[in-house]
Tab-separated table of C-alpha atoms in Angstrom:
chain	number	residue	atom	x	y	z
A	1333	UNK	CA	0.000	0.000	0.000
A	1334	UNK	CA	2.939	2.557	0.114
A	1335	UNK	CA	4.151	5.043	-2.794
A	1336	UNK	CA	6.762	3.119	-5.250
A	1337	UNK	CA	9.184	5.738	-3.968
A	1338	UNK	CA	8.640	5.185	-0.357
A	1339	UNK	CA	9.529	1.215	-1.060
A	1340	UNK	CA	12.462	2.016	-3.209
A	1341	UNK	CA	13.508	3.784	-0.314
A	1342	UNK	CA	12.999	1.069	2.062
A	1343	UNK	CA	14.846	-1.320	-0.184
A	1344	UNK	CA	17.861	0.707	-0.114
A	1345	UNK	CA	18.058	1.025	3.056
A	1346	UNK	CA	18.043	-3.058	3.366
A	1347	UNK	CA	20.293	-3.319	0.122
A	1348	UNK	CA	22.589	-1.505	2.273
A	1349	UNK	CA	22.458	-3.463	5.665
A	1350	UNK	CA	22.400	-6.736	3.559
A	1351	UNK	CA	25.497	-5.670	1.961
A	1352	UNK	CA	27.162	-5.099	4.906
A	1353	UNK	CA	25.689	-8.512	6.400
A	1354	UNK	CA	27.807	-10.138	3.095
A	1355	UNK	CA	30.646	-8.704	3.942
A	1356	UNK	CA	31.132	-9.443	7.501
A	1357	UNK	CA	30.079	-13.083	6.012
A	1358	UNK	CA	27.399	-13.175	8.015
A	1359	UNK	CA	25.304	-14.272	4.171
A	1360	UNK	CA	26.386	-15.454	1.109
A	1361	UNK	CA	24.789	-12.857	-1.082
A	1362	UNK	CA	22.034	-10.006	-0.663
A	1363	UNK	CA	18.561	-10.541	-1.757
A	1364	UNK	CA	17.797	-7.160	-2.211
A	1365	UNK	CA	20.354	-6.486	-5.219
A	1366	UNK	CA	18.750	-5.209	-8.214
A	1367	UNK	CA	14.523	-4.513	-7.277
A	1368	UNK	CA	13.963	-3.104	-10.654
A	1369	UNK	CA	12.409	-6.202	-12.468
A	1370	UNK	CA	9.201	-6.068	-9.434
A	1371	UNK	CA	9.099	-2.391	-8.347
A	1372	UNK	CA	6.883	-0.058	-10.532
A	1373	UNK	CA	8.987	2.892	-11.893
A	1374	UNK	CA	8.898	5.974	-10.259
A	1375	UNK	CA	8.183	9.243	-12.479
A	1376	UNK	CA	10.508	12.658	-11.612
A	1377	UNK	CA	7.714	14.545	-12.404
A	1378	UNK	CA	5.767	15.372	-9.056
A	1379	UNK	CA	2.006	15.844	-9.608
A	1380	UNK	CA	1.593	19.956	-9.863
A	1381	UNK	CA	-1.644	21.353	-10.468
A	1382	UNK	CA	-0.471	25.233	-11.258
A	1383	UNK	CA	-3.241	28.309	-11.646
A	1384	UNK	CA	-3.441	30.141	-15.180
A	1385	UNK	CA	-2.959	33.485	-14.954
A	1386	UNK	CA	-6.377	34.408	-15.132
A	1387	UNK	CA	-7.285	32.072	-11.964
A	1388	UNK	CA	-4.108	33.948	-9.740
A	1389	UNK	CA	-5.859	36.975	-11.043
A	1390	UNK	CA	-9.179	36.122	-9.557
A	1391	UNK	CA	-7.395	34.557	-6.487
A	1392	UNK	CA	-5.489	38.346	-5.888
A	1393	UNK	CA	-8.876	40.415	-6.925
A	1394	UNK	CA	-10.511	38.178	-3.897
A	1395	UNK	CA	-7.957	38.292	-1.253
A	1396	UNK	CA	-7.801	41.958	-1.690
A	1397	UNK	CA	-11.459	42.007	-0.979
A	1398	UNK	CA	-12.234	39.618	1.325
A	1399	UNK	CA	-9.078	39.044	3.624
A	1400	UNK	CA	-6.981	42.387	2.713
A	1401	UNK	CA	-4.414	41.887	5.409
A	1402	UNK	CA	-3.430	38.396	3.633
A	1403	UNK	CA	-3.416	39.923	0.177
A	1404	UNK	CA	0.672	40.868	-0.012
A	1405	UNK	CA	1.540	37.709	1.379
A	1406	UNK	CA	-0.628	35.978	-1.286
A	1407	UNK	CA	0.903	38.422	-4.146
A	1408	UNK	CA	4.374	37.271	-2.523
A	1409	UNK	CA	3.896	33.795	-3.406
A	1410	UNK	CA	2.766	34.352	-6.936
A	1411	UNK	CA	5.370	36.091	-7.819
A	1412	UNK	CA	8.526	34.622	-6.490
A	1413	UNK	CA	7.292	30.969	-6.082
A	1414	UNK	CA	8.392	31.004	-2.217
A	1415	UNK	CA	7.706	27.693	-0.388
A	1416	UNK	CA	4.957	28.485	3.033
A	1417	UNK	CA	7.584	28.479	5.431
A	1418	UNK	CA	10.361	31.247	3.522
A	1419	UNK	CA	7.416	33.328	3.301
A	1420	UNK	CA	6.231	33.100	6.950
A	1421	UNK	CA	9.594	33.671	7.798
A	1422	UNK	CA	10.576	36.446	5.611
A	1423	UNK	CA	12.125	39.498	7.815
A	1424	UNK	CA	11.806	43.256	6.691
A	1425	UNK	CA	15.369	43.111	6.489
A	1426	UNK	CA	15.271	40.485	4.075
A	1427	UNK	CA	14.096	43.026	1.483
A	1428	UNK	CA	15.742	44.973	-0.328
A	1429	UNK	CA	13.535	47.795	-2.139
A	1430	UNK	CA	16.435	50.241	-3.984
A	1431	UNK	CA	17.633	46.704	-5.905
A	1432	UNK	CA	14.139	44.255	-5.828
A	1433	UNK	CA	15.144	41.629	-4.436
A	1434	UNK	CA	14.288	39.142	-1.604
A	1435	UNK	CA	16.594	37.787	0.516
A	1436	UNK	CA	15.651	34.181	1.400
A	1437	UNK	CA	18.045	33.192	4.482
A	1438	UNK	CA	15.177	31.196	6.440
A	1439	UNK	CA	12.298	28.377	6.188
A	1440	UNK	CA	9.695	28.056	9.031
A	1441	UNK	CA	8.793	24.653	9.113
A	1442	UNK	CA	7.845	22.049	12.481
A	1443	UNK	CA	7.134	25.204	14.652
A	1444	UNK	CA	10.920	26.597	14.078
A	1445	UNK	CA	12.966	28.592	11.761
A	1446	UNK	CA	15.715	27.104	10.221
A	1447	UNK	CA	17.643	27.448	7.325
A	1448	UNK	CA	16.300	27.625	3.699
A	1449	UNK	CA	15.688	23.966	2.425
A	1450	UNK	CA	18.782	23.814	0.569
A	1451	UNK	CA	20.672	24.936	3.196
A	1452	UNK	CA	21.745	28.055	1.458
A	1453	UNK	CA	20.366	31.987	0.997
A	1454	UNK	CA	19.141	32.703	-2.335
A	1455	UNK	CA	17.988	35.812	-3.710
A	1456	UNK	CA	14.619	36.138	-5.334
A	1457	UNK	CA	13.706	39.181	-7.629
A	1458	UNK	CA	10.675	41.430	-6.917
A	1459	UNK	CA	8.313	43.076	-10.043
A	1460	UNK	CA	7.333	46.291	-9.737
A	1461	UNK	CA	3.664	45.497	-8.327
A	1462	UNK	CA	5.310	42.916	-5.268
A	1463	UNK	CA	7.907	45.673	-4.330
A	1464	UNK	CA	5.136	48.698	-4.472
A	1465	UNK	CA	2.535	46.081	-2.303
A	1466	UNK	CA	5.468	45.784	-0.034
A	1467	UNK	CA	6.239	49.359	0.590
A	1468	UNK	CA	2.788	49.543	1.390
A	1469	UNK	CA	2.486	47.231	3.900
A	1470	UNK	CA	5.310	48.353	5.982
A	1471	UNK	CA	3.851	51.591	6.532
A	1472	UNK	CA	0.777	49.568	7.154
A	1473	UNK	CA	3.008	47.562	9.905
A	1474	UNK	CA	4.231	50.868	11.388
A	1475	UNK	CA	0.967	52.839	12.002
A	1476	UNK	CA	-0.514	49.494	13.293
A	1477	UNK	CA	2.562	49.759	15.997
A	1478	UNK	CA	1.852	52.764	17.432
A	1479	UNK	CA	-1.836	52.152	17.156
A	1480	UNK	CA	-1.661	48.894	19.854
A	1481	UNK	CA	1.556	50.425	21.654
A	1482	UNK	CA	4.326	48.251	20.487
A	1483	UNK	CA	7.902	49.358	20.571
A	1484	UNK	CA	8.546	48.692	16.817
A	1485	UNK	CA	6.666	47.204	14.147
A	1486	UNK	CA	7.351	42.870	14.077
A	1487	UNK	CA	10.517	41.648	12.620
A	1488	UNK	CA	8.077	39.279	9.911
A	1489	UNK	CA	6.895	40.600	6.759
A	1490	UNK	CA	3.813	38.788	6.842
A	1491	UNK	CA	2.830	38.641	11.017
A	1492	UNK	CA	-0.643	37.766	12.930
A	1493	UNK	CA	-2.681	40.198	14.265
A	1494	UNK	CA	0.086	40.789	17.954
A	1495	UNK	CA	3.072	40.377	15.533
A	1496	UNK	CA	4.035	37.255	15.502
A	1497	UNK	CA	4.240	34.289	13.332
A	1498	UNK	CA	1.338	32.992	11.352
A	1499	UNK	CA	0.539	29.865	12.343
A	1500	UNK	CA	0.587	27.294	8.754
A	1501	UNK	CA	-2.504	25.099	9.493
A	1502	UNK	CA	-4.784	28.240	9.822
A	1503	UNK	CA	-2.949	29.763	6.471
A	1504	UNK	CA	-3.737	27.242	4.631
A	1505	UNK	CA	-7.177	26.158	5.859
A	1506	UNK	CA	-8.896	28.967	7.179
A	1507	UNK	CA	-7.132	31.364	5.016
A	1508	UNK	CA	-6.681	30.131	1.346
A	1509	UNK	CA	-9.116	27.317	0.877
A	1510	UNK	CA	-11.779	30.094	2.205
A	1511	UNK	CA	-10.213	32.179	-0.492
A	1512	UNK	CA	-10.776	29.639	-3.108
A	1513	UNK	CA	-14.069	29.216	-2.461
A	1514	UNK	CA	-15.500	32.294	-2.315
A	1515	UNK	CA	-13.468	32.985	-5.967
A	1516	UNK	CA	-15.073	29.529	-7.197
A	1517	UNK	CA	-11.956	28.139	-7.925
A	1518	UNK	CA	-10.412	24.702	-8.306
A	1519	UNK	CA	-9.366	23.516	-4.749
A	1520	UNK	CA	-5.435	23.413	-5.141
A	1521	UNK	CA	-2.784	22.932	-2.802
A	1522	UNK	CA	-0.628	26.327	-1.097
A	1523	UNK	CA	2.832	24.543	-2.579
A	1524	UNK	CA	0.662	25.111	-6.125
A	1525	UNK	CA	1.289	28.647	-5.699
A	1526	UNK	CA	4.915	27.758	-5.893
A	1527	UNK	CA	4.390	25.643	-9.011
A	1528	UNK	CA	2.317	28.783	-10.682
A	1529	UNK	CA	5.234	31.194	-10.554
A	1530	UNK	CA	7.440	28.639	-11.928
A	1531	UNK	CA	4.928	27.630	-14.715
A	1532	UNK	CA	4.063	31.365	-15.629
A	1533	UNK	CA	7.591	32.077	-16.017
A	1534	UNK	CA	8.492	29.297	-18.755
A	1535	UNK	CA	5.153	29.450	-20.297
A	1536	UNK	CA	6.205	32.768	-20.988
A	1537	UNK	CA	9.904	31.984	-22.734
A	1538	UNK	CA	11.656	32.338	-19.783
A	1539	UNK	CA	15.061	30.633	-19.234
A	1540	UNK	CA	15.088	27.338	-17.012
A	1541	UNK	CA	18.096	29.003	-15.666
A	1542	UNK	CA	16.489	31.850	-14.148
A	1543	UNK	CA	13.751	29.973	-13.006
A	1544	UNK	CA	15.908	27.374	-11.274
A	1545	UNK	CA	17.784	30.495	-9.603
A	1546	UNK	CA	14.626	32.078	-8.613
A	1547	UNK	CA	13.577	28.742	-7.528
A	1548	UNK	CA	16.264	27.798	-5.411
A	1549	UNK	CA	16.368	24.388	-7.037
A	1550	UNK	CA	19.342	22.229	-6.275
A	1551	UNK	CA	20.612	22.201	-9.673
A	1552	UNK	CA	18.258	22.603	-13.510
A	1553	UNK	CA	17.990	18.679	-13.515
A	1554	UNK	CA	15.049	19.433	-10.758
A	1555	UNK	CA	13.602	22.025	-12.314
A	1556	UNK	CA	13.785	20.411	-16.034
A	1557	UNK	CA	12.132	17.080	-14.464
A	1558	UNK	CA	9.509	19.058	-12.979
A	1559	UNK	CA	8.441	21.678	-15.501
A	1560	UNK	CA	10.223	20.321	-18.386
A	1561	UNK	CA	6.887	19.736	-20.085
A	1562	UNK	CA	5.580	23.689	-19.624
A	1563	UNK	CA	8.709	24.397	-21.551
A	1564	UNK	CA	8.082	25.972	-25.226
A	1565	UNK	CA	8.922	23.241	-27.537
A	1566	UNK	CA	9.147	25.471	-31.124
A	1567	UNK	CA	11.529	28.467	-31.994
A	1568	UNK	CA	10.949	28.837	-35.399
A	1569	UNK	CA	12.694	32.252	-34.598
A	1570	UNK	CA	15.622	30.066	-33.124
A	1571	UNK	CA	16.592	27.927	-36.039
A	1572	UNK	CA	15.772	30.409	-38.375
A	1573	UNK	CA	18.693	31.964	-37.146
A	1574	UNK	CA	21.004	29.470	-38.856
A	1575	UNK	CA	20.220	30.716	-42.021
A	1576	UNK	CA	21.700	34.126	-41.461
A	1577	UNK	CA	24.839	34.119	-43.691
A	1578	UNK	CA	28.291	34.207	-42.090
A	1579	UNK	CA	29.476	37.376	-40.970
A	1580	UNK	CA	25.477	38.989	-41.631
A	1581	UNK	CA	24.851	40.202	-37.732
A	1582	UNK	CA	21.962	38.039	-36.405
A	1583	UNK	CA	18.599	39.668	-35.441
A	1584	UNK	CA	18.256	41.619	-32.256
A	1585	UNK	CA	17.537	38.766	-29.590
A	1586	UNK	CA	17.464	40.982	-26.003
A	1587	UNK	CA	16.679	38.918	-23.126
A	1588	UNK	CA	13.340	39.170	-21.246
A	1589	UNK	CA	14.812	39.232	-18.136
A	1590	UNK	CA	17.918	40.708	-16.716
A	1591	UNK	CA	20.982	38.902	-14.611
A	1592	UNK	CA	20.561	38.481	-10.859
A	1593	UNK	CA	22.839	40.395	-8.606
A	1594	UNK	CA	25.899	38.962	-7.355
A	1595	UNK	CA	24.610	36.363	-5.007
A	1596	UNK	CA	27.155	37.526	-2.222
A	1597	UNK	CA	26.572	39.874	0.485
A	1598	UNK	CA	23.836	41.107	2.442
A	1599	UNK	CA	20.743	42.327	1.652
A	1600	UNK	CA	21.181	46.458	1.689
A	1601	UNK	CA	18.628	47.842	4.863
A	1602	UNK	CA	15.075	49.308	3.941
A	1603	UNK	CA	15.558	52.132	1.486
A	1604	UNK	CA	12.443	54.067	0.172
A	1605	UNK	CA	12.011	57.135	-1.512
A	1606	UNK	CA	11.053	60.343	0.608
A	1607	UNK	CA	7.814	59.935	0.611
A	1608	UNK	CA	8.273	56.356	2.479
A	1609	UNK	CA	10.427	57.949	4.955
């Protein structure tokens, strides 16, 4: 009754002890060599179920209406594919408004903050709308401070109602499948939100690169396993460009998107313009 991974896992784990049972001669050979020919094969590609662009649309236009205080976070996680917990635990200082950019540098999951799941910071690029929405809510955060008497506004982005962290279950079950409903839209998971960004981004040409950066994939293998089939698969444009004669200077071919910032450093603090101050 288990997954075909979850036995493949369980078989390695006895492929291994067996293996060491054989060498301490404790067997003559190890059963558990070789599974393939009875276990069922197990596909990269992970079941996502990604909202078109139309559907994140109506998701935004609702939130904004109905739960307004959730509506950045929700804009957040459309547009830089953040996982739940890098998004609960997102710091003000983890933005960076002069350059648009998030820095990720923690992941709230089992009730504590840890490191991202790869173990390393990444940084994730803001649009225009996120970084504005962002701006916005921090001088949201600060006239809610002095309003209920707190010292200074909560160190997370996206806080409960005394400032600290949102709690996931009620997020995700209270919060966003309420949301869904009331927009009459498909029930899909919160880690769907993640697959959206990613699936927006290469429906619209984008480079598996950049989306594997923005990610925070462990390497494009992941990310070409699990979106490869979202990927555009014509260029006329593309091969058309091997018919340019030699030395005839190709057609102008300017990148969508610009290169990240150098990935070292620290995030620069809060900078807004004058009228933010």
């Amino acid at each position: 009754g288990q997954s075909a991974k979850t036995v493949q896992n369980v078989i390695r784990c006895l492929s291994s002890m067996l293996s060491h049972a054989v060498e301490d001669g404790l067997l003559t050979m190890n059963p558990s060599l070789k599974p393939g020919r009875f276990l069922p094969k197990v596909s990269k590609r992970r079941s996502i179920n990604p909202l078109t662009r139309d559907e994140v649309a109506l998701l935004l236009e609702t939130a904004k209406d109905k739960r307004p205080r959730y509506y950045p976070l929700f804009l957040c996680a459309v547009r830089t594919g953040l996982r739940m917990g890098e998004l609960l635990a997102l710091q003000w200082d983890d933005v960076d408004f002069h350059r648009r950019f998030l820095e990720i540098r923690r992941n709230y999951t089992h009730w504590k903050v840890t490191t991202p799941k790869s173990g390393e910071s990444r940084r994730v690029d803001m649009s225009l709308g996120l970084a504005q929405a962002l701006k916005d809510l921090y001088l949201e955060r600060q006239l809610e401070a002095a309003a209920k008497g707190w010292p200074e506004i909560p160190l997370w982005v996206f806080c409960n109602e005394v400032g600290g962290l949102l709690h996931p279950h009620n997020l995700r079950d209270r919060v966003f499948y309420h949301l869904l409903k009331a927009a009459g839209l498909r029930k899909v998971r919160f880690h769907d939100l993640r697959h959206t960004f990613a699936s927006l981004l290469l429906q619209q040409g984008e480079s598996p690169v950049y989306v594997k950066e923005q990610m925070g994939h462990s390497s494009i293998q992941v990310t070409v396993d699990q979106y490869g089939h979202l990927i555009p698969g014509g260029n006329k444009q593309a091969v058309d460009q091997l018919d340019v004669p030699v030395g005839k200077p190709p057609k102008n071919t300017d990148s969508a998107t610009q290169p990240q910032p150098a990935a070292a450093g620290t995030a620069t603090p809060i900078e807004f313009p004058l009228e933010y101050s």
